[in-house]
Amino acid sequence: MKSLDAIGFVRNQLRQHGNVQRACEALAQAALDRRSQDNISIVIADLGRTDWKSVPAQKQNFGWEVSQAFATIVVVSVGIWVSSFLSL
């Protein structure tokens, strides 16, 4: 599953029920159903400021979605980097 597909999938899940845990589980199951041959790891950062059920469906904005995916990767990478220093 491509990153943009995963983002769209999670957004749709959150619009349906607003539950981040269920969205993670549904995405993992979707990856397993597609017979993913790679490790499956999912991190969703919910800052608690969005009422997902009231968010209208959006038209795909490739530039915005790529920037969001990049920002997420940066945040996760910094977290991993910091935790590696803390474990020394």
N, CA, C and O atoms as a DFTB+ gen file, in Angstrom:
352 C
 N C O
     1  1       0.848      -1.169       0.000
     2  2       0.000       0.000       0.000
     3  2       0.899       1.238       0.000
     4  3       1.817       1.346       0.812
     5  1       0.635       2.141      -0.887
     6  2       1.414       3.374      -0.957
     7  2       1.031       4.294       0.197
     8  3      -0.057       4.176       0.761
     9  1       1.925       5.205       0.539
    10  2       1.690       6.130       1.652
    11  2       0.417       6.944       1.460
    12  3      -0.371       7.100       2.393
    13  1       0.217       7.459       0.261
    14  2      -0.977       8.266       0.015
    15  2      -2.251       7.443       0.145
    16  3      -3.276       7.948       0.602
    17  1      -2.189       6.179      -0.254
    18  2      -3.346       5.297      -0.086
    19  2      -3.633       5.070       1.389
    20  3      -4.789       5.059       1.812
    21  1      -2.572       4.890       2.170
    22  2      -2.732       4.681       3.611
    23  2      -3.330       5.921       4.275
    24  3      -4.195       5.804       5.143
    25  1      -2.873       7.101       3.872
    26  2      -3.403       8.344       4.434
    27  2      -4.892       8.465       4.133
    28  3      -5.686       8.770       5.023
    29  1      -5.264       8.230       2.893
    30  2      -6.677       8.298       2.522
    31  2      -7.510       7.271       3.262
    32  3      -8.625       7.562       3.695
    33  1      -6.974       6.078       3.408
    34  2      -7.675       5.013       4.124
    35  2      -7.939       5.425       5.566
    36  3      -9.056       5.284       6.064
    37  1      -6.909       5.934       6.235
    38  2      -7.050       6.334       7.642
    39  2      -8.023       7.499       7.771
    40  3      -8.856       7.509       8.677
    41  1      -7.932       8.465       6.890
    42  2      -8.875       9.593       6.945
    43  2     -10.316       9.119       6.812
    44  3     -11.195       9.574       7.544
    45  1     -10.553       8.212       5.884
    46  2     -11.915       7.687       5.730
    47  2     -12.362       6.957       6.984
    48  3     -13.506       7.103       7.416
    49  1     -11.473       6.176       7.567
    50  2     -11.805       5.477       8.808
    51  2     -12.156       6.475       9.907
    52  3     -13.145       6.298      10.618
    53  1     -11.352       7.513      10.046
    54  2     -11.590       8.499      11.098
    55  2     -12.879       9.277      10.858
    56  3     -13.565       9.639      11.813
    57  1     -13.218       9.538       9.600
    58  2     -14.488      10.202       9.309
    59  2     -15.666       9.311       9.690
    60  3     -16.708       9.801      10.123
    61  1     -15.495       8.002       9.527
    62  2     -16.584       7.070       9.833
    63  2     -16.837       6.951      11.322
    64  3     -17.985       7.014      11.762
    65  1     -15.777       6.779      12.106
    66  2     -15.988       6.499      13.529
    67  2     -15.145       7.349      14.468
    68  3     -15.426       7.365      15.667
    69  1     -14.139       8.047      13.991
    70  2     -13.345       8.940      14.824
    71  2     -12.427       8.267      15.826
    72  3     -11.878       8.938      16.701
    73  1     -12.245       6.955      15.722
    74  2     -11.447       6.211      16.696
    75  2     -10.081       5.876      16.089
    76  3      -9.989       5.094      15.142
    77  1      -9.028       6.472      16.641
    78  2      -7.679       6.294      16.096
    79  2      -7.223       4.840      16.206
    80  3      -6.627       4.308      15.270
    81  1      -7.495       4.199      17.327
    82  2      -7.090       2.800      17.518
    83  2      -7.741       1.900      16.464
    84  3      -7.079       1.053      15.864
    85  1      -9.042       2.094      16.249
    86  2      -9.738       1.290      15.235
    87  2      -9.193       1.564      13.838
    88  3      -9.108       0.654      13.013
    89  1      -8.823       2.820      13.569
    90  2      -8.251       3.163      12.263
    91  2      -6.916       2.451      12.060
    92  3      -6.637       1.950      10.971
    93  1      -6.089       2.405      13.111
    94  2      -4.810       1.677      13.041
    95  2      -5.045       0.199      12.762
    96  3      -4.401      -0.393      11.895
    97  1      -5.969      -0.382      13.502
    98  2      -6.249      -1.808      13.339
    99  2      -6.802      -2.110      11.952
   100  3      -6.448      -3.124      11.350
   101  1      -7.667      -1.237      11.442
   102  2      -8.237      -1.445      10.110
   103  2      -7.161      -1.334       9.033
   104  3      -7.163      -2.104       8.073
   105  1      -6.245      -0.383       9.189
   106  2      -5.160      -0.238       8.217
   107  2      -4.236      -1.450       8.249
   108  3      -3.823      -1.944       7.200
   109  1      -3.915      -1.927       9.437
   110  2      -3.076      -3.127       9.552
   111  2      -3.764      -4.318       8.898
   112  3      -3.127      -5.099       8.191
   113  1      -5.062      -4.454       9.135
   114  2      -5.798      -5.570       8.539
   115  2      -5.840      -5.444       7.018
   116  3      -5.719      -6.442       6.308
   117  1      -6.011      -4.222       6.518
   118  2      -6.014      -4.010       5.066
   119  2      -4.668      -4.401       4.463
   120  3      -4.622      -5.001       3.389
   121  1      -3.580      -4.067       5.143
   122  2      -2.243      -4.447       4.657
   123  2      -2.080      -5.962       4.674
   124  3      -1.533      -6.542       3.736
   125  1      -2.555      -6.598       5.738
   126  2      -2.479      -8.063       5.812
   127  2      -3.342      -8.717       4.735
   128  3      -2.948      -9.719       4.136
   129  1      -4.516      -8.146       4.495
   130  2      -5.407      -8.686       3.463
   131  2      -4.784      -8.598       2.076
   132  3      -5.094      -9.404       1.199
   133  1      -3.915      -7.627       1.880
   134  2      -3.217      -7.481       0.596
   135  2      -1.958      -8.335       0.547
   136  3      -1.164      -8.234      -0.388
   137  1      -1.783      -9.174       1.560
   138  2      -0.660     -10.099       1.654
   139  2       0.691      -9.373       1.623
   140  3       1.602      -9.752       0.887
   141  1       0.792      -8.337       2.429
   142  2       2.038      -7.575       2.517
   143  2       3.180      -8.505       2.898
   144  3       3.038      -9.341       3.791
   145  1       4.308      -8.358       2.220
   146  2       5.483      -9.185       2.484
   147  2       6.482      -8.471       3.384
   148  3       7.555      -9.001       3.671
   149  1       6.134      -7.286       3.823
   150  2       7.035      -6.466       4.628
   151  2       6.459      -6.323       6.032
   152  3       5.308      -6.684       6.279
   153  1       7.261      -5.799       6.942
   154  2       6.756      -5.512       8.283
   155  2       5.675      -4.444       8.188
   156  3       5.732      -3.563       7.330
   157  1       4.706      -4.530       9.062
   158  2       3.619      -3.557       9.077
   159  2       3.705      -2.776      10.378
   160  3       3.529      -3.334      11.461
   161  1       3.974      -1.494      10.264
   162  2       4.034      -0.607      11.430
   163  2       3.167       0.604      11.144
   164  3       3.228       1.176      10.055
   165  1       2.366       0.993      12.116
   166  2       1.461       2.122      11.927
   167  2       1.596       3.058      13.114
   168  3       1.517       2.634      14.267
   169  1       1.799       4.330      12.823
   170  2       1.837       5.362      13.856
   171  2       0.914       6.484      13.403
   172  3       1.105       7.059      12.331
   173  1      -0.078       6.789      14.213
   174  2      -0.961       7.918      13.943
   175  2      -0.820       8.880      15.110
   176  3      -1.044       8.507      16.261
   177  1      -0.451      10.105      14.815
   178  2      -0.332      11.124      15.865
   179  2      -1.636      11.905      15.919
   180  3      -1.930      12.696      15.023
   181  1      -2.413      11.683      16.964
   182  2      -3.679      12.394      17.157
   183  2      -3.469      13.418      18.260
   184  3      -3.265      13.059      19.420
   185  1      -3.520      14.687      17.899
   186  2      -3.291      15.749      18.867
   187  2      -4.582      16.178      19.556
   188  3      -4.583      17.113      20.357
   189  1      -5.681      15.494      19.242
   190  2      -6.938      15.738      19.929
   191  2      -7.647      17.018      19.532
   192  3      -8.532      17.472      20.258
   193  1      -7.295      17.604      18.425
   194  2      -7.894      18.876      18.030
   195  2      -8.884      18.749      16.879
   196  3      -9.492      19.743      16.481
   197  1      -9.053      17.574      16.350
   198  2      -9.914      17.408      15.189
   199  2     -11.105      16.539      15.532
   200  3     -10.961      15.444      16.074
   201  1     -12.282      17.044      15.208
   202  2     -13.497      16.241      15.315
   203  2     -13.660      15.555      13.960
   204  3     -14.287      16.095      13.049
   205  1     -13.092      14.369      13.843
   206  2     -12.988      13.687      12.554
   207  2     -14.327      13.440      11.888
   208  3     -14.425      13.488      10.662
   209  1     -15.355      13.178      12.669
   210  2     -16.656      12.877      12.068
   211  2     -17.250      14.082      11.346
   212  3     -18.052      13.910      10.428
   213  1     -16.875      15.288      11.738
   214  2     -17.428      16.482      11.097
   215  2     -16.553      17.002       9.953
   216  3     -16.918      17.976       9.296
   217  1     -15.420      16.373       9.711
   218  2     -14.532      16.809       8.631
   219  2     -15.117      16.343       7.299
   220  3     -15.350      15.150       7.108
   221  1     -15.354      17.281       6.376
   222  2     -15.912      16.873       5.081
   223  2     -14.878      16.128       4.243
   224  3     -13.672      16.294       4.422
   225  1     -15.371      15.318       3.343
   226  2     -14.472      14.607       2.427
   227  2     -13.733      15.644       1.583
   228  3     -14.310      16.645       1.160
   229  1     -12.461      15.389       1.350
   230  2     -11.640      16.330       0.605
   231  2     -11.287      15.760      -0.750
   232  3     -11.197      14.547      -0.942
   233  1     -11.092      16.673      -1.679
   234  2     -10.524      16.260      -2.952
   235  2      -9.047      16.011      -2.707
   236  3      -8.434      16.650      -1.852
   237  1      -8.485      15.096      -3.450
   238  2      -7.079      14.761      -3.250
   239  2      -6.194      15.931      -3.655
   240  3      -6.314      16.461      -4.760
   241  1      -5.321      16.321      -2.766
   242  2      -4.350      17.382      -3.003
   243  2      -2.974      16.746      -2.825
   244  3      -2.482      16.614      -1.705
   245  1      -2.367      16.360      -3.928
   246  2      -1.131      15.589      -3.889
   247  2      -0.026      16.304      -3.114
   248  3       0.645      15.683      -2.291
   249  1       0.169      17.576      -3.359
   250  2       1.233      18.317      -2.673
   251  2       1.027      18.359      -1.173
   252  3       1.974      18.166      -0.409
   253  1      -0.196      18.608      -0.744
   254  2      -0.502      18.668       0.687
   255  2      -0.302      17.302       1.332
   256  3       0.265      17.205       2.421
   257  1      -0.758      16.262       0.676
   258  2      -0.641      14.923       1.243
   259  2       0.817      14.487       1.344
   260  3       1.202      13.849       2.324
   261  1       1.620      14.815       0.362
   262  2       3.040      14.470       0.414
   263  2       3.719      15.230       1.549
   264  3       4.549      14.669       2.264
   265  1       3.369      16.503       1.714
   266  2       3.984      17.275       2.801
   267  2       3.573      16.721       4.161
   268  3       4.384      16.714       5.086
   269  1       2.335      16.258       4.303
   270  2       1.905      15.653       5.561
   271  2       2.647      14.347       5.812
   272  3       3.076      14.080       6.934
   273  1       2.798      13.541       4.783
   274  2       3.521      12.277       4.941
   275  2       4.979      12.553       5.314
   276  3       5.536      11.881       6.182
   277  1       5.592      13.531       4.668
   278  2       6.979      13.883       4.974
   279  2       7.106      14.375       6.412
   280  3       8.035      13.988       7.120
   281  1       6.178      15.226       6.846
   282  2       6.215      15.739       8.224
   283  2       6.084      14.600       9.227
   284  3       6.762      14.596      10.255
   285  1       5.227      13.643       8.938
   286  2       5.052      12.494       9.827
   287  2       6.338      11.682       9.909
   288  3       6.748      11.274      10.996
   289  1       6.964      11.449       8.782
   290  2       8.214      10.687       8.756
   291  2       9.293      11.419       9.552
   292  3      10.061      10.792      10.282
   293  1       9.351      12.735       9.412
   294  2      10.347      13.518      10.153
   295  2      10.108      13.404      11.651
   296  3      11.050      13.180      12.411
   297  1       8.858      13.555      12.086
   298  2       8.545      13.482      13.519
   299  2       8.901      12.110      14.078
   300  3       9.507      12.015      15.146
   301  1       8.535      11.057      13.374
   302  2       8.840       9.702      13.837
   303  2      10.349       9.477      13.848
   304  3      10.872       8.883      14.791
   305  1      11.051       9.934      12.830
   306  2      12.509       9.758      12.770
   307  2      13.207      10.485      13.910
   308  3      14.137       9.950      14.513
   309  1      12.764      11.697      14.206
   310  2      13.353      12.443      15.321
   311  2      13.089      11.712      16.630
   312  3      13.968      11.638      17.488
   313  1      11.891      11.175      16.787
   314  2      11.577      10.409      17.994
   315  2      12.473       9.195      18.147
   316  3      12.941       8.904      19.248
   317  1      12.713       8.489      17.067
   318  2      13.594       7.319      17.105
   319  2      15.023       7.751      17.418
   320  3      15.710       7.107      18.211
   321  1      15.469       8.840      16.798
   322  2      16.817       9.352      17.026
   323  2      17.003       9.746      18.485
   324  3      18.013       9.398      19.096
   325  1      16.040      10.469      19.049
   326  2      16.130      10.890      20.449
   327  2      16.121       9.680      21.372
   328  3      16.902       9.623      22.322
   329  1      15.256       8.723      21.108
   330  2      15.193       7.543      21.980
   331  2      16.476       6.723      21.903
   332  3      16.853       6.080      22.882
   333  1      17.155       6.734      20.751
   334  2      18.421       5.997      20.658
   335  2      19.489       6.647      21.535
   336  3      20.324       5.946      22.107
   337  1      19.476       7.960      21.648
   338  2      20.422       8.642      22.527
   339  2      20.079       8.437      23.991
   340  3      20.974       8.336      24.829
   341  1      18.805       8.374      24.306
   342  2      18.388       8.186      25.693
   343  2      18.696       6.781      26.198
   344  3      18.847       6.570      27.401
   345  1      18.788       5.823      25.282
   346  2      19.048       4.441      25.696
   347  2      20.538       4.144      25.854
   348  3      20.903       3.048      26.281
   349  1      21.396       5.095      25.519
   350  2      22.849       4.876      25.636
   351  2      23.301       4.917      27.051
   352  3      24.489       4.752      27.325
